[in-house]
Amino acid sequence: MEKMVIIGSGPAGLTAGIYAARADLSPLLLAGTLPGGLLTQTSEVENFPGFRQGINGYDLMIEMQQQAERFGTRIEYEVVAGAALTDGCVQTLTLESGEKIETKTLIIATGASPRWLGLPNEERLKTHGVSACATCDGAFFKNVPVVVIGGGDSAMEEANFLTRFASEVIVIHRRDQLRASKIMAERALNNPKIRFVWDSKVVDVLGETEVDGVIVENIKTGKQSEIACKGYFAALGHDPNTGLFRGQIDVDSHGFILLKDGKSCTNLAGVFAAGDCADNAYRQAITAAGMGCRAAMDAERYLEMMKQ
Ligand code: NDP
């Protein structure tokens, strides 16, 4: 029987590992399908405190991993295939290999996955101009045009943010109405550096080694045209990686795990959540790390309470 199992190896999971290991709990961390999490897919991380010159996303995650291992976090490169969760009793996980793991406490730090259009060239040019995070990558696009795909709050927020750097921000939306809240929409509509291309879908991303433009198709007329740009920001929403726990853990209408009492507790005693899988508002490396710290401390206190 494990004292603590952490699912996920992004900033939330690894920070939980650091705190739990330093509390002598010898946590088992299951790294999942993308060891190191989404940050391993970004280039330079310039907003994680402590790195004045910025740090490569992959290197940051290696540092966190080695820090967690240094204190005794046991990292296994396993994928969880099933979970049988209880309210305050043993939590049972089944790995893809078929192995079963039982634990007194579980920290879910499975992250969220950005939605993509699924175009082959979008995939090929990721980190070469294609991004799903303006906060992470916007500053690399100074005085060049960029496109933002989507019409929700994320798209408006990213578009507004990108106007600080880009020469022009072109929002491409598949309808003629925004989904975004009124205030966010108005801010973007009134921003002179933002241009809207309505009723249009992106059908291809252009560029050999980095993004040079996109081909858009007007949905109503079928007419295709080219828009030159150096940055391509998908703002199509995120899907939390919580499918494994549906029906057992309380989630919001988007599938993000609901936390209780201003802490990292879920509706099930002994099960905690941290990072993007439980955060539909911020989704930053530093906020995920903070949530991982909270989850480890909450789980540690829970284990102490169970001893009494
Ligand atoms: P949303 O799901 O709200 O918006 C996604 C957008 O992407 C929609 O406009 C949608 O178009 C478009 N889209 C989705 N799939 C495709 C596709 N295949 N092709 C073309 N377009 C597509 O996600 P957000 O991330 O914007 O927001 C998620 C939640 O987070 C919301 O509740 C939002 O309010 C909140 N949020 C709040 C913020 C704030 O208050 N500061 C900032 C960011 C998010 P369509 O409209 O046609 O469906």
PDB file of N, CA and C in Angstrom, residues 114-194:
ATOM      1  N   PRO A 114      -4.419  21.547 -24.875  1.00  0.00           N
ATOM      2  CA  PRO A 114      -5.014  22.551 -25.760  1.00  0.00           C
ATOM      3  C   PRO A 114      -5.644  21.879 -26.974  1.00  0.00           C
ATOM      4  N   ARG A 115      -6.740  22.454 -27.437  1.00  0.00           N
ATOM      5  CA  ARG A 115      -7.344  21.918 -28.670  1.00  0.00           C
ATOM      6  C   ARG A 115      -6.607  22.500 -29.866  1.00  0.00           C
ATOM      7  N   TRP A 116      -6.445  21.683 -30.890  1.00  0.00           N
ATOM      8  CA  TRP A 116      -5.802  22.110 -32.137  1.00  0.00           C
ATOM      9  C   TRP A 116      -6.760  21.866 -33.283  1.00  0.00           C
ATOM     10  N   LEU A 117      -6.478  22.492 -34.406  1.00  0.00           N
ATOM     11  CA  LEU A 117      -7.318  22.230 -35.574  1.00  0.00           C
ATOM     12  C   LEU A 117      -7.031  20.848 -36.160  1.00  0.00           C
ATOM     13  N   GLY A 118      -5.817  20.365 -35.945  1.00  0.00           N
ATOM     14  CA  GLY A 118      -5.481  19.030 -36.431  1.00  0.00           C
ATOM     15  C   GLY A 118      -4.916  19.034 -37.846  1.00  0.00           C
ATOM     16  N   LEU A 119      -4.427  20.185 -38.293  1.00  0.00           N
ATOM     17  CA  LEU A 119      -3.834  20.250 -39.642  1.00  0.00           C
ATOM     18  C   LEU A 119      -2.398  19.717 -39.580  1.00  0.00           C
ATOM     19  N   PRO A 120      -1.963  18.972 -40.595  1.00  0.00           N
ATOM     20  CA  PRO A 120      -0.596  18.412 -40.571  1.00  0.00           C
ATOM     21  C   PRO A 120       0.480  19.492 -40.391  1.00  0.00           C
ATOM     22  N   ASN A 121       0.344  20.631 -41.080  1.00  0.00           N
ATOM     23  CA  ASN A 121       1.376  21.667 -40.972  1.00  0.00           C
ATOM     24  C   ASN A 121       1.305  22.429 -39.646  1.00  0.00           C
ATOM     25  N   GLU A 122       0.160  22.406 -39.026  1.00  0.00           N
ATOM     26  CA  GLU A 122       0.034  22.988 -37.673  1.00  0.00           C
ATOM     27  C   GLU A 122       0.889  22.164 -36.723  1.00  0.00           C
ATOM     28  N   GLU A 123       0.788  20.856 -36.845  1.00  0.00           N
ATOM     29  CA  GLU A 123       1.567  19.943 -35.998  1.00  0.00           C
ATOM     30  C   GLU A 123       3.060  20.111 -36.273  1.00  0.00           C
ATOM     31  N   ARG A 124       3.419  20.150 -37.557  1.00  0.00           N
ATOM     32  CA  ARG A 124       4.833  20.213 -37.949  1.00  0.00           C
ATOM     33  C   ARG A 124       5.514  21.487 -37.463  1.00  0.00           C
ATOM     34  N   LEU A 125       4.760  22.604 -37.405  1.00  0.00           N
ATOM     35  CA  LEU A 125       5.383  23.898 -37.080  1.00  0.00           C
ATOM     36  C   LEU A 125       5.192  24.305 -35.608  1.00  0.00           C
ATOM     37  N   LYS A 126       4.753  23.335 -34.773  1.00  0.00           N
ATOM     38  CA  LYS A 126       4.667  23.625 -33.335  1.00  0.00           C
ATOM     39  C   LYS A 126       6.049  23.996 -32.819  1.00  0.00           C
ATOM     40  N   THR A 127       6.094  25.041 -31.983  1.00  0.00           N
ATOM     41  CA  THR A 127       7.327  25.665 -31.463  1.00  0.00           C
ATOM     42  C   THR A 127       8.139  26.381 -32.555  1.00  0.00           C
ATOM     43  N   HIS A 128       7.653  26.413 -33.770  1.00  0.00           N
ATOM     44  CA  HIS A 128       8.315  27.199 -34.837  1.00  0.00           C
ATOM     45  C   HIS A 128       7.333  28.259 -35.347  1.00  0.00           C
ATOM     46  N   GLY A 129       6.566  28.816 -34.419  1.00  0.00           N
ATOM     47  CA  GLY A 129       5.584  29.832 -34.784  1.00  0.00           C
ATOM     48  C   GLY A 129       4.180  29.419 -34.404  1.00  0.00           C
ATOM     49  N   VAL A 130       3.961  28.111 -34.286  1.00  0.00           N
ATOM     50  CA  VAL A 130       2.639  27.617 -33.866  1.00  0.00           C
ATOM     51  C   VAL A 130       2.653  27.416 -32.360  1.00  0.00           C
ATOM     52  N   SER A 131       1.686  28.020 -31.681  1.00  0.00           N
ATOM     53  CA  SER A 131       1.650  27.962 -30.219  1.00  0.00           C
ATOM     54  C   SER A 131       0.202  27.940 -29.760  1.00  0.00           C
ATOM     55  N   ALA A 132       0.001  27.524 -28.510  1.00  0.00           N
ATOM     56  CA  ALA A 132      -1.344  27.619 -27.930  1.00  0.00           C
ATOM     57  C   ALA A 132      -1.291  28.464 -26.665  1.00  0.00           C
ATOM     58  N   CYS A 133      -0.229  29.256 -26.521  1.00  0.00           N
ATOM     59  CA  CYS A 133      -0.082  30.030 -25.278  1.00  0.00           C
ATOM     60  C   CYS A 133       0.603  31.363 -25.561  1.00  0.00           C
ATOM     61  N   ALA A 134      -0.205  32.425 -25.662  1.00  0.00           N
ATOM     62  CA  ALA A 134       0.364  33.751 -25.935  1.00  0.00           C
ATOM     63  C   ALA A 134       1.208  34.232 -24.765  1.00  0.00           C
ATOM     64  N   THR A 135       0.776  33.920 -23.549  1.00  0.00           N
ATOM     65  CA  THR A 135       1.550  34.352 -22.377  1.00  0.00           C
ATOM     66  C   THR A 135       2.952  33.757 -22.429  1.00  0.00           C
ATOM     67  N   CYS A 136       3.042  32.515 -22.910  1.00  0.00           N
ATOM     68  CA  CYS A 136       4.353  31.847 -22.960  1.00  0.00           C
ATOM     69  C   CYS A 136       5.199  32.377 -24.122  1.00  0.00           C
ATOM     70  N   ASP A 137       4.593  32.513 -25.283  1.00  0.00           N
ATOM     71  CA  ASP A 137       5.384  32.703 -26.506  1.00  0.00           C
ATOM     72  C   ASP A 137       5.203  34.055 -27.196  1.00  0.00           C
ATOM     73  N   GLY A 138       4.252  34.877 -26.714  1.00  0.00           N
ATOM     74  CA  GLY A 138       3.931  36.125 -27.406  1.00  0.00           C
ATOM     75  C   GLY A 138       5.115  37.039 -27.620  1.00  0.00           C
ATOM     76  N   ALA A 139       5.999  37.121 -26.629  1.00  0.00           N
ATOM     77  CA  ALA A 139       7.098  38.084 -26.696  1.00  0.00           C
ATOM     78  C   ALA A 139       8.100  37.769 -27.801  1.00  0.00           C
ATOM     79  N   PHE A 140       7.999  36.570 -28.387  1.00  0.00           N
ATOM     80  CA  PHE A 140       8.918  36.232 -29.483  1.00  0.00           C
ATOM     81  C   PHE A 140       8.466  36.835 -30.815  1.00  0.00           C
ATOM     82  N   PHE A 141       7.298  37.479 -30.806  1.00  0.00           N
ATOM     83  CA  PHE A 141       6.740  37.964 -32.087  1.00  0.00           C
ATOM     84  C   PHE A 141       6.648  39.486 -32.097  1.00  0.00           C
ATOM     85  N   LYS A 142       7.802  40.115 -31.955  1.00  0.00           N
ATOM     86  CA  LYS A 142       7.849  41.581 -31.923  1.00  0.00           C
ATOM     87  C   LYS A 142       7.799  42.136 -33.350  1.00  0.00           C
ATOM     88  N   ASN A 143       6.857  43.082 -33.553  1.00  0.00           N
ATOM     89  CA  ASN A 143       6.753  43.817 -34.825  1.00  0.00           C
ATOM     90  C   ASN A 143       6.514  42.931 -36.052  1.00  0.00           C
ATOM     91  N   VAL A 144       5.843  41.821 -35.832  1.00  0.00           N
ATOM     92  CA  VAL A 144       5.442  40.964 -36.974  1.00  0.00           C
ATOM     93  C   VAL A 144       3.957  40.646 -36.802  1.00  0.00           C
ATOM     94  N   PRO A 145       3.252  40.335 -37.912  1.00  0.00           N
ATOM     95  CA  PRO A 145       1.836  39.991 -37.773  1.00  0.00           C
ATOM     96  C   PRO A 145       1.646  38.568 -37.227  1.00  0.00           C
ATOM     97  N   VAL A 146       0.603  38.397 -36.419  1.00  0.00           N
ATOM     98  CA  VAL A 146       0.274  37.060 -35.898  1.00  0.00           C
ATOM     99  C   VAL A 146      -1.228  36.819 -36.071  1.00  0.00           C
ATOM    100  N   VAL A 147      -1.610  35.551 -36.151  1.00  0.00           N
ATOM    101  CA  VAL A 147      -3.032  35.224 -36.189  1.00  0.00           C
ATOM    102  C   VAL A 147      -3.420  34.498 -34.905  1.00  0.00           C
ATOM    103  N   VAL A 148      -4.665  34.715 -34.498  1.00  0.00           N
ATOM    104  CA  VAL A 148      -5.240  33.999 -33.358  1.00  0.00           C
ATOM    105  C   VAL A 148      -6.492  33.298 -33.883  1.00  0.00           C
ATOM    106  N   ILE A 149      -6.618  32.001 -33.610  1.00  0.00           N
ATOM    107  CA  ILE A 149      -7.774  31.256 -34.111  1.00  0.00           C
ATOM    108  C   ILE A 149      -8.732  31.026 -32.952  1.00  0.00           C
ATOM    109  N   GLY A 150     -10.007  31.421 -33.102  1.00  0.00           N
ATOM    110  CA  GLY A 150     -11.012  31.196 -32.061  1.00  0.00           C
ATOM    111  C   GLY A 150     -11.777  32.468 -31.770  1.00  0.00           C
ATOM    112  N   GLY A 151     -12.908  32.305 -31.104  1.00  0.00           N
ATOM    113  CA  GLY A 151     -13.742  33.470 -30.808  1.00  0.00           C
ATOM    114  C   GLY A 151     -14.204  33.513 -29.367  1.00  0.00           C
ATOM    115  N   GLY A 152     -13.520  32.763 -28.492  1.00  0.00           N
ATOM    116  CA  GLY A 152     -13.893  32.735 -27.071  1.00  0.00           C
ATOM    117  C   GLY A 152     -13.080  33.720 -26.239  1.00  0.00           C
ATOM    118  N   ASP A 153     -13.233  33.639 -24.922  1.00  0.00           N
ATOM    119  CA  ASP A 153     -12.498  34.544 -24.034  1.00  0.00           C
ATOM    120  C   ASP A 153     -10.985  34.371 -24.170  1.00  0.00           C
ATOM    121  N   SER A 154     -10.555  33.124 -24.326  1.00  0.00           N
ATOM    122  CA  SER A 154      -9.104  32.896 -24.487  1.00  0.00           C
ATOM    123  C   SER A 154      -8.591  33.614 -25.722  1.00  0.00           C
ATOM    124  N   ALA A 155      -9.323  33.513 -26.814  1.00  0.00           N
ATOM    125  CA  ALA A 155      -8.882  34.148 -28.060  1.00  0.00           C
ATOM    126  C   ALA A 155      -8.794  35.664 -27.895  1.00  0.00           C
ATOM    127  N   MET A 156      -9.803  36.252 -27.206  1.00  0.00           N
ATOM    128  CA  MET A 156      -9.790  37.710 -27.025  1.00  0.00           C
ATOM    129  C   MET A 156      -8.638  38.126 -26.111  1.00  0.00           C
ATOM    130  N   GLU A 157      -8.453  37.343 -25.047  1.00  0.00           N
ATOM    131  CA  GLU A 157      -7.380  37.659 -24.111  1.00  0.00           C
ATOM    132  C   GLU A 157      -6.019  37.549 -24.805  1.00  0.00           C
ATOM    133  N   GLU A 158      -5.849  36.470 -25.554  1.00  0.00           N
ATOM    134  CA  GLU A 158      -4.564  36.265 -26.240  1.00  0.00           C
ATOM    135  C   GLU A 158      -4.347  37.362 -27.287  1.00  0.00           C
ATOM    136  N   ALA A 159      -5.409  37.710 -28.015  1.00  0.00           N
ATOM    137  CA  ALA A 159      -5.277  38.735 -29.056  1.00  0.00           C
ATOM    138  C   ALA A 159      -4.874  40.072 -28.435  1.00  0.00           C
ATOM    139  N   ASN A 160      -5.564  40.439 -27.364  1.00  0.00           N
ATOM    140  CA  ASN A 160      -5.217  41.704 -26.697  1.00  0.00           C
ATOM    141  C   ASN A 160      -3.782  41.689 -26.198  1.00  0.00           C
ATOM    142  N   PHE A 161      -3.395  40.587 -25.585  1.00  0.00           N
ATOM    143  CA  PHE A 161      -2.045  40.470 -25.040  1.00  0.00           C
ATOM    144  C   PHE A 161      -0.996  40.582 -26.152  1.00  0.00           C
ATOM    145  N   LEU A 162      -1.293  39.944 -27.271  1.00  0.00           N
ATOM    146  CA  LEU A 162      -0.328  39.918 -28.378  1.00  0.00           C
ATOM    147  C   LEU A 162      -0.134  41.288 -29.020  1.00  0.00           C
ATOM    148  N   THR A 163      -1.102  42.198 -28.865  1.00  0.00           N
ATOM    149  CA  THR A 163      -0.933  43.533 -29.465  1.00  0.00           C
ATOM    150  C   THR A 163       0.236  44.290 -28.828  1.00  0.00           C
ATOM    151  N   ARG A 164       0.690  43.835 -27.660  1.00  0.00           N
ATOM    152  CA  ARG A 164       1.863  44.480 -27.046  1.00  0.00           C
ATOM    153  C   ARG A 164       3.113  44.268 -27.890  1.00  0.00           C
ATOM    154  N   PHE A 165       3.127  43.184 -28.630  1.00  0.00           N
ATOM    155  CA  PHE A 165       4.348  42.831 -29.359  1.00  0.00           C
ATOM    156  C   PHE A 165       4.156  42.917 -30.879  1.00  0.00           C
ATOM    157  N   ALA A 166       3.087  42.310 -31.347  1.00  0.00           N
ATOM    158  CA  ALA A 166       2.922  42.115 -32.792  1.00  0.00           C
ATOM    159  C   ALA A 166       2.609  43.429 -33.501  1.00  0.00           C
ATOM    160  N   SER A 167       2.920  43.484 -34.798  1.00  0.00           N
ATOM    161  CA  SER A 167       2.571  44.677 -35.587  1.00  0.00           C
ATOM    162  C   SER A 167       1.059  44.681 -35.845  1.00  0.00           C
ATOM    163  N   GLU A 168       0.479  43.500 -36.009  1.00  0.00           N
ATOM    164  CA  GLU A 168      -0.962  43.381 -36.189  1.00  0.00           C
ATOM    165  C   GLU A 168      -1.401  41.998 -35.705  1.00  0.00           C
ATOM    166  N   VAL A 169      -2.584  41.953 -35.079  1.00  0.00           N
ATOM    167  CA  VAL A 169      -3.134  40.664 -34.640  1.00  0.00           C
ATOM    168  C   VAL A 169      -4.410  40.416 -35.441  1.00  0.00           C
ATOM    169  N   ILE A 170      -4.439  39.307 -36.137  1.00  0.00           N
ATOM    170  CA  ILE A 170      -5.613  38.983 -36.964  1.00  0.00           C
ATOM    171  C   ILE A 170      -6.342  37.813 -36.303  1.00  0.00           C
ATOM    172  N   VAL A 171      -7.578  38.065 -35.861  1.00  0.00           N
ATOM    173  CA  VAL A 171      -8.370  37.005 -35.232  1.00  0.00           C
ATOM    174  C   VAL A 171      -9.210  36.341 -36.317  1.00  0.00           C
ATOM    175  N   ILE A 172      -9.064  35.036 -36.438  1.00  0.00           N
ATOM    176  CA  ILE A 172      -9.818  34.282 -37.448  1.00  0.00           C
ATOM    177  C   ILE A 172     -10.863  33.443 -36.706  1.00  0.00           C
ATOM    178  N   HIS A 173     -12.131  33.702 -37.015  1.00  0.00           N
ATOM    179  CA  HIS A 173     -13.197  33.002 -36.287  1.00  0.00           C
ATOM    180  C   HIS A 173     -14.165  32.370 -37.289  1.00  0.00           C
ATOM    181  N   ARG A 174     -14.662  31.197 -36.929  1.00  0.00           N
ATOM    182  CA  ARG A 174     -15.479  30.429 -37.889  1.00  0.00           C
ATOM    183  C   ARG A 174     -16.913  30.933 -38.003  1.00  0.00           C
ATOM    184  N   ARG A 175     -17.297  31.850 -37.115  1.00  0.00           N
ATOM    185  CA  ARG A 175     -18.660  32.409 -37.197  1.00  0.00           C
ATOM    186  C   ARG A 175     -18.560  33.922 -37.329  1.00  0.00           C
ATOM    187  N   ASP A 176     -19.756  34.595 -37.367  1.00  0.00           N
ATOM    188  CA  ASP A 176     -19.716  36.064 -37.435  1.00  0.00           C
ATOM    189  C   ASP A 176     -20.076  36.667 -36.076  1.00  0.00           C
ATOM    190  N   GLN A 177     -20.072  35.818 -35.042  1.00  0.00           N
ATOM    191  CA  GLN A 177     -20.351  36.284 -33.682  1.00  0.00           C
ATOM    192  C   GLN A 177     -19.350  35.675 -32.729  1.00  0.00           C
ATOM    193  N   LEU A 178     -18.939  36.469 -31.762  1.00  0.00           N
ATOM    194  CA  LEU A 178     -17.955  35.945 -30.808  1.00  0.00           C
ATOM    195  C   LEU A 178     -18.656  35.185 -29.687  1.00  0.00           C
ATOM    196  N   ARG A 179     -17.989  34.174 -29.179  1.00  0.00           N
ATOM    197  CA  ARG A 179     -18.487  33.448 -28.017  1.00  0.00           C
ATOM    198  C   ARG A 179     -18.049  34.164 -26.726  1.00  0.00           C
ATOM    199  N   ALA A 180     -17.016  34.984 -26.848  1.00  0.00           N
ATOM    200  CA  ALA A 180     -16.408  35.630 -25.675  1.00  0.00           C
ATOM    201  C   ALA A 180     -17.416  36.493 -24.926  1.00  0.00           C
ATOM    202  N   SER A 181     -17.141  36.719 -23.632  1.00  0.00           N
ATOM    203  CA  SER A 181     -17.978  37.602 -22.821  1.00  0.00           C
ATOM    204  C   SER A 181     -17.928  39.014 -23.406  1.00  0.00           C
ATOM    205  N   LYS A 182     -18.999  39.785 -23.127  1.00  0.00           N
ATOM    206  CA  LYS A 182     -19.157  41.099 -23.757  1.00  0.00           C
ATOM    207  C   LYS A 182     -17.938  41.994 -23.521  1.00  0.00           C
ATOM    208  N   ILE A 183     -17.487  42.014 -22.293  1.00  0.00           N
ATOM    209  CA  ILE A 183     -16.397  42.947 -21.956  1.00  0.00           C
ATOM    210  C   ILE A 183     -15.104  42.571 -22.678  1.00  0.00           C
ATOM    211  N   MET A 184     -14.832  41.269 -22.741  1.00  0.00           N
ATOM    212  CA  MET A 184     -13.606  40.815 -23.419  1.00  0.00           C
ATOM    213  C   MET A 184     -13.725  41.053 -24.929  1.00  0.00           C
ATOM    214  N   ALA A 185     -14.926  40.805 -25.452  1.00  0.00           N
ATOM    215  CA  ALA A 185     -15.139  40.994 -26.889  1.00  0.00           C
ATOM    216  C   ALA A 185     -14.970  42.462 -27.253  1.00  0.00           C
ATOM    217  N   GLU A 186     -15.572  43.341 -26.451  1.00  0.00           N
ATOM    218  CA  GLU A 186     -15.510  44.779 -26.781  1.00  0.00           C
ATOM    219  C   GLU A 186     -14.086  45.299 -26.732  1.00  0.00           C
ATOM    220  N   ARG A 187     -13.363  44.819 -25.738  1.00  0.00           N
ATOM    221  CA  ARG A 187     -11.964  45.254 -25.619  1.00  0.00           C
ATOM    222  C   ARG A 187     -11.193  44.904 -26.900  1.00  0.00           C
ATOM    223  N   ALA A 188     -11.436  43.711 -27.388  1.00  0.00           N
ATOM    224  CA  ALA A 188     -10.717  43.289 -28.605  1.00  0.00           C
ATOM    225  C   ALA A 188     -11.238  44.023 -29.839  1.00  0.00           C
ATOM    226  N   LEU A 189     -12.569  44.158 -29.917  1.00  0.00           N
ATOM    227  CA  LEU A 189     -13.154  44.825 -31.089  1.00  0.00           C
ATOM    228  C   LEU A 189     -12.719  46.287 -31.175  1.00  0.00           C
ATOM    229  N   ASN A 190     -12.460  46.901 -30.024  1.00  0.00           N
ATOM    230  CA  ASN A 190     -12.063  48.311 -30.007  1.00  0.00           C
ATOM    231  C   ASN A 190     -10.556  48.515 -30.090  1.00  0.00           C
ATOM    232  N   ASN A 191      -9.819  47.424 -30.130  1.00  0.00           N
ATOM    233  CA  ASN A 191      -8.363  47.555 -30.172  1.00  0.00           C
ATOM    234  C   ASN A 191      -7.930  47.774 -31.634  1.00  0.00           C
ATOM    235  N   PRO A 192      -7.324  48.931 -31.937  1.00  0.00           N
ATOM    236  CA  PRO A 192      -7.000  49.233 -33.337  1.00  0.00           C
ATOM    237  C   PRO A 192      -5.963  48.290 -33.945  1.00  0.00           C
ATOM    238  N   LYS A 193      -5.236  47.542 -33.101  1.00  0.00           N
ATOM    239  CA  LYS A 193      -4.222  46.623 -33.660  1.00  0.00           C
ATOM    240  C   LYS A 193      -4.797  45.249 -33.971  1.00  0.00           C
ATOM    241  N   ILE A 194      -6.114  45.074 -33.648  1.00  0.00           N
ATOM    242  CA  ILE A 194      -6.720  43.751 -33.912  1.00  0.00           C
ATOM    243  C   ILE A 194      -7.681  43.852 -35.086  1.00  0.00           C
TER     244      ILE A 194
END
